[in-house]
Amino acid sequence: MDTLEGFRKGVPALMQVLDAHGVKASFFLALGPDHSGRAIFRIFRQRGFLEKMWRTRAPALYGFKTMCYGTLLPGPQIGAAAPHLAPQLAAAGHEVGLHGYDHVRWHDHLLNLPPAKVAREIDQAQRTYTALMGGPASAFAAPGWQCSLASRTALAARNFLYGSDTRGTTPYFPAFGDTVTKLLEIPTTLPTLDELLGFHGCGPQDFTRLVLSRLDKGLPQVLTIHAEVEGGPFLGEFARLLARCREAGVEFFRLGDWAQELLQTPAAIPAATVSLQRLPGRAGRVSCQGPQKARPS
Ligand SMILES: [Zn+2]
């Protein structure tokens, strides 16, 4: 969840659909200011953003007001605007983690922020979360799949159980150069619906087929959905995807439960390098799991 609109409308809509299918999921909330309007400036800096905006019809997905937050309008504080929602998610049995504080700042500037400012983003997010939930979050998913040695080091120092900051294939410990960081990473393994939409004429039904074919191989898969997309105009398609998965006998799990299971035998978890890569259908570059690396003993 990236925006106030996504929080207030998309999250309850997703909760309803997930409940209807008996699925417990992991939600990652950006609870700080909604500065979505600033993302418009990515047009000038990132190849592929304009094309993606057009292809996914961003104004229809996000609404005009959202696109002005942080530019023409001041960015509202997301968590404070609907303080009951995060506790409601937890009460319904979902995992509730953090998705940064200022989503746009993290997404656009993480790699240029000094480590102290990266840590401050995490601490501000954690403070807001704790005020709403009565305790700290144990999970973190980086805005825009942007992570760095500084962000992973700060998360590891703050007692998070795991992060979900990258795109990859299997859980691992992220390495940056020669430094292997200590926080478990559970990457997103599947493409997202918005990456696939309109790509060579693909529609939501192709996305469902793709997800099912990847699940067919018997390996756990991590799907990222957006409250602004699957909780918005594509809610019906998402409900159909869940229904198809259930017919196929797919078992759902929360990332935190998997993390706990994996961390029973940390020696079995590999280390792998992280690098910025371009992905089909996504503007800019994202942090991706690379080749495995030997772990220091
Ligand atoms: Zn996001």
PDB file of N, CA and C in Angstrom, residues 18 25-26 28 145 164 167 186-195 207-208 210-212 214-215 220-226 230 238 241-242 245 252-253 255 258:
ATOM      1  N   LEU A  18      -9.957 -11.267   0.558  1.00  0.00           N
ATOM      2  CA  LEU A  18      -9.096 -12.294   1.175  1.00  0.00           C
ATOM      3  C   LEU A  18      -9.892 -13.095   2.204  1.00  0.00           C
ATOM      4  N   ALA A  25      -2.919 -12.960   4.653  1.00  0.00           N
ATOM      5  CA  ALA A  25      -1.851 -12.399   3.825  1.00  0.00           C
ATOM      6  C   ALA A  25      -0.947 -11.499   4.644  1.00  0.00           C
ATOM      7  N   SER A  26       0.117 -11.026   4.014  1.00  0.00           N
ATOM      8  CA  SER A  26       1.024 -10.056   4.635  1.00  0.00           C
ATOM      9  C   SER A  26       0.798  -8.703   3.978  1.00  0.00           C
ATOM     10  N   PHE A  28       1.913  -4.655   3.824  1.00  0.00           N
ATOM     11  CA  PHE A  28       3.021  -3.741   4.138  1.00  0.00           C
ATOM     12  C   PHE A  28       2.537  -2.322   3.900  1.00  0.00           C
ATOM     13  N   TRP A 145      10.956  -1.790  -4.334  1.00  0.00           N
ATOM     14  CA  TRP A 145      12.048  -2.781  -4.340  1.00  0.00           C
ATOM     15  C   TRP A 145      13.403  -2.077  -4.433  1.00  0.00           C
ATOM     16  N   SER A 164      11.393  -7.889   2.789  1.00  0.00           N
ATOM     17  CA  SER A 164      10.976  -8.357   1.466  1.00  0.00           C
ATOM     18  C   SER A 164      11.177  -7.178   0.524  1.00  0.00           C
ATOM     19  N   ARG A 167      13.452  -8.507  -5.792  1.00  0.00           N
ATOM     20  CA  ARG A 167      12.827  -9.475  -6.689  1.00  0.00           C
ATOM     21  C   ARG A 167      13.816 -10.617  -6.845  1.00  0.00           C
ATOM     22  N   ILE A 186      13.075 -12.272   1.969  1.00  0.00           N
ATOM     23  CA  ILE A 186      12.132 -13.138   1.234  1.00  0.00           C
ATOM     24  C   ILE A 186      11.678 -12.349   0.013  1.00  0.00           C
ATOM     25  N   PRO A 187      12.246 -12.616  -1.155  1.00  0.00           N
ATOM     26  CA  PRO A 187      11.958 -11.770  -2.316  1.00  0.00           C
ATOM     27  C   PRO A 187      10.597 -12.061  -2.945  1.00  0.00           C
ATOM     28  N   THR A 188      10.088 -11.073  -3.653  1.00  0.00           N
ATOM     29  CA  THR A 188       8.930 -11.272  -4.529  1.00  0.00           C
ATOM     30  C   THR A 188       9.406 -12.113  -5.702  1.00  0.00           C
ATOM     31  N   THR A 189       8.707 -13.210  -5.962  1.00  0.00           N
ATOM     32  CA  THR A 189       9.179 -14.117  -7.028  1.00  0.00           C
ATOM     33  C   THR A 189       8.384 -13.990  -8.322  1.00  0.00           C
ATOM     34  N   LEU A 190       7.170 -13.487  -8.236  1.00  0.00           N
ATOM     35  CA  LEU A 190       6.309 -13.411  -9.423  1.00  0.00           C
ATOM     36  C   LEU A 190       6.267 -11.987  -9.969  1.00  0.00           C
ATOM     37  N   PRO A 191       6.028 -11.830 -11.272  1.00  0.00           N
ATOM     38  CA  PRO A 191       5.795 -10.467 -11.775  1.00  0.00           C
ATOM     39  C   PRO A 191       4.502  -9.917 -11.189  1.00  0.00           C
ATOM     40  N   THR A 192       4.324  -8.611 -11.215  1.00  0.00           N
ATOM     41  CA  THR A 192       3.086  -8.040 -10.695  1.00  0.00           C
ATOM     42  C   THR A 192       2.094  -7.841 -11.843  1.00  0.00           C
ATOM     43  N   LEU A 193       0.827  -7.753 -11.480  1.00  0.00           N
ATOM     44  CA  LEU A 193      -0.221  -7.571 -12.501  1.00  0.00           C
ATOM     45  C   LEU A 193       0.034  -6.316 -13.326  1.00  0.00           C
ATOM     46  N   ASP A 194       0.428  -5.227 -12.640  1.00  0.00           N
ATOM     47  CA  ASP A 194       0.607  -3.974 -13.401  1.00  0.00           C
ATOM     48  C   ASP A 194       1.806  -4.042 -14.349  1.00  0.00           C
ATOM     49  N   GLU A 195       2.762  -4.928 -14.067  1.00  0.00           N
ATOM     50  CA  GLU A 195       3.881  -5.107 -15.007  1.00  0.00           C
ATOM     51  C   GLU A 195       3.409  -5.814 -16.274  1.00  0.00           C
ATOM     52  N   PHE A 207      -2.376 -13.162 -16.777  1.00  0.00           N
ATOM     53  CA  PHE A 207      -1.652 -13.072 -15.510  1.00  0.00           C
ATOM     54  C   PHE A 207      -1.990 -14.278 -14.629  1.00  0.00           C
ATOM     55  N   THR A 208      -3.285 -14.591 -14.536  1.00  0.00           N
ATOM     56  CA  THR A 208      -3.716 -15.749 -13.749  1.00  0.00           C
ATOM     57  C   THR A 208      -3.042 -17.017 -14.251  1.00  0.00           C
ATOM     58  N   LEU A 210      -0.248 -17.280 -15.848  1.00  0.00           N
ATOM     59  CA  LEU A 210       1.178 -17.234 -15.522  1.00  0.00           C
ATOM     60  C   LEU A 210       1.427 -17.614 -14.062  1.00  0.00           C
ATOM     61  N   VAL A 211       0.617 -17.061 -13.156  1.00  0.00           N
ATOM     62  CA  VAL A 211       0.775 -17.360 -11.730  1.00  0.00           C
ATOM     63  C   VAL A 211       0.586 -18.856 -11.486  1.00  0.00           C
ATOM     64  N   LEU A 212      -0.472 -19.421 -12.090  1.00  0.00           N
ATOM     65  CA  LEU A 212      -0.749 -20.840 -11.869  1.00  0.00           C
ATOM     66  C   LEU A 212       0.359 -21.718 -12.440  1.00  0.00           C
ATOM     67  N   ARG A 214       3.491 -20.978 -12.700  1.00  0.00           N
ATOM     68  CA  ARG A 214       4.676 -20.904 -11.833  1.00  0.00           C
ATOM     69  C   ARG A 214       4.462 -21.705 -10.542  1.00  0.00           C
ATOM     70  N   LEU A 215       3.214 -21.692 -10.026  1.00  0.00           N
ATOM     71  CA  LEU A 215       2.918 -22.455  -8.812  1.00  0.00           C
ATOM     72  C   LEU A 215       2.987 -23.952  -9.070  1.00  0.00           C
ATOM     73  N   PRO A 220       7.462 -22.531  -3.367  1.00  0.00           N
ATOM     74  CA  PRO A 220       6.687 -21.402  -2.845  1.00  0.00           C
ATOM     75  C   PRO A 220       6.909 -20.163  -3.713  1.00  0.00           C
ATOM     76  N   GLN A 221       5.857 -19.412  -3.963  1.00  0.00           N
ATOM     77  CA  GLN A 221       5.948 -18.200  -4.767  1.00  0.00           C
ATOM     78  C   GLN A 221       5.438 -17.017  -3.951  1.00  0.00           C
ATOM     79  N   VAL A 222       6.051 -15.876  -4.144  1.00  0.00           N
ATOM     80  CA  VAL A 222       5.618 -14.660  -3.455  1.00  0.00           C
ATOM     81  C   VAL A 222       5.065 -13.691  -4.487  1.00  0.00           C
ATOM     82  N   LEU A 223       3.783 -13.363  -4.318  1.00  0.00           N
ATOM     83  CA  LEU A 223       3.107 -12.432  -5.226  1.00  0.00           C
ATOM     84  C   LEU A 223       2.915 -11.104  -4.518  1.00  0.00           C
ATOM     85  N   THR A 224       3.341 -10.022  -5.135  1.00  0.00           N
ATOM     86  CA  THR A 224       3.074  -8.694  -4.591  1.00  0.00           C
ATOM     87  C   THR A 224       1.856  -8.125  -5.299  1.00  0.00           C
ATOM     88  N   ILE A 225       0.893  -7.649  -4.506  1.00  0.00           N
ATOM     89  CA  ILE A 225      -0.245  -6.946  -5.094  1.00  0.00           C
ATOM     90  C   ILE A 225      -0.263  -5.533  -4.508  1.00  0.00           C
ATOM     91  N   HIS A 226      -0.964  -4.639  -5.170  1.00  0.00           N
ATOM     92  CA  HIS A 226      -1.038  -3.256  -4.705  1.00  0.00           C
ATOM     93  C   HIS A 226      -2.482  -2.906  -4.345  1.00  0.00           C
ATOM     94  N   GLU A 230      -4.905  -4.047  -7.422  1.00  0.00           N
ATOM     95  CA  GLU A 230      -5.770  -5.202  -7.155  1.00  0.00           C
ATOM     96  C   GLU A 230      -6.857  -4.853  -6.131  1.00  0.00           C
ATOM     97  N   PHE A 238      -8.610  -9.910  -9.245  1.00  0.00           N
ATOM     98  CA  PHE A 238      -7.855 -10.505  -8.137  1.00  0.00           C
ATOM     99  C   PHE A 238      -8.689 -11.587  -7.445  1.00  0.00           C
ATOM    100  N   LEU A 241      -8.560 -14.585  -9.503  1.00  0.00           N
ATOM    101  CA  LEU A 241      -7.262 -15.261  -9.362  1.00  0.00           C
ATOM    102  C   LEU A 241      -7.250 -16.130  -8.101  1.00  0.00           C
ATOM    103  N   LEU A 242      -7.762 -15.563  -6.994  1.00  0.00           N
ATOM    104  CA  LEU A 242      -7.800 -16.337  -5.745  1.00  0.00           C
ATOM    105  C   LEU A 242      -8.680 -17.574  -5.905  1.00  0.00           C
ATOM    106  N   CYS A 245      -6.864 -20.183  -7.850  1.00  0.00           N
ATOM    107  CA  CYS A 245      -5.804 -20.785  -7.025  1.00  0.00           C
ATOM    108  C   CYS A 245      -6.403 -21.799  -6.063  1.00  0.00           C
ATOM    109  N   PHE A 252      -1.956 -21.017   0.898  1.00  0.00           N
ATOM    110  CA  PHE A 252      -1.459 -19.646   1.113  1.00  0.00           C
ATOM    111  C   PHE A 252      -0.753 -19.558   2.466  1.00  0.00           C
ATOM    112  N   PHE A 253       0.234 -18.683   2.555  1.00  0.00           N
ATOM    113  CA  PHE A 253       0.917 -18.489   3.839  1.00  0.00           C
ATOM    114  C   PHE A 253       1.322 -17.034   3.986  1.00  0.00           C
ATOM    115  N   LEU A 255       4.143 -14.282   5.012  1.00  0.00           N
ATOM    116  CA  LEU A 255       5.604 -14.297   4.904  1.00  0.00           C
ATOM    117  C   LEU A 255       6.268 -14.465   6.264  1.00  0.00           C
ATOM    118  N   TRP A 258       6.557 -18.041   7.258  1.00  0.00           N
ATOM    119  CA  TRP A 258       7.610 -18.716   6.490  1.00  0.00           C
ATOM    120  C   TRP A 258       8.991 -18.311   7.023  1.00  0.00           C
TER     121      TRP A 258
END
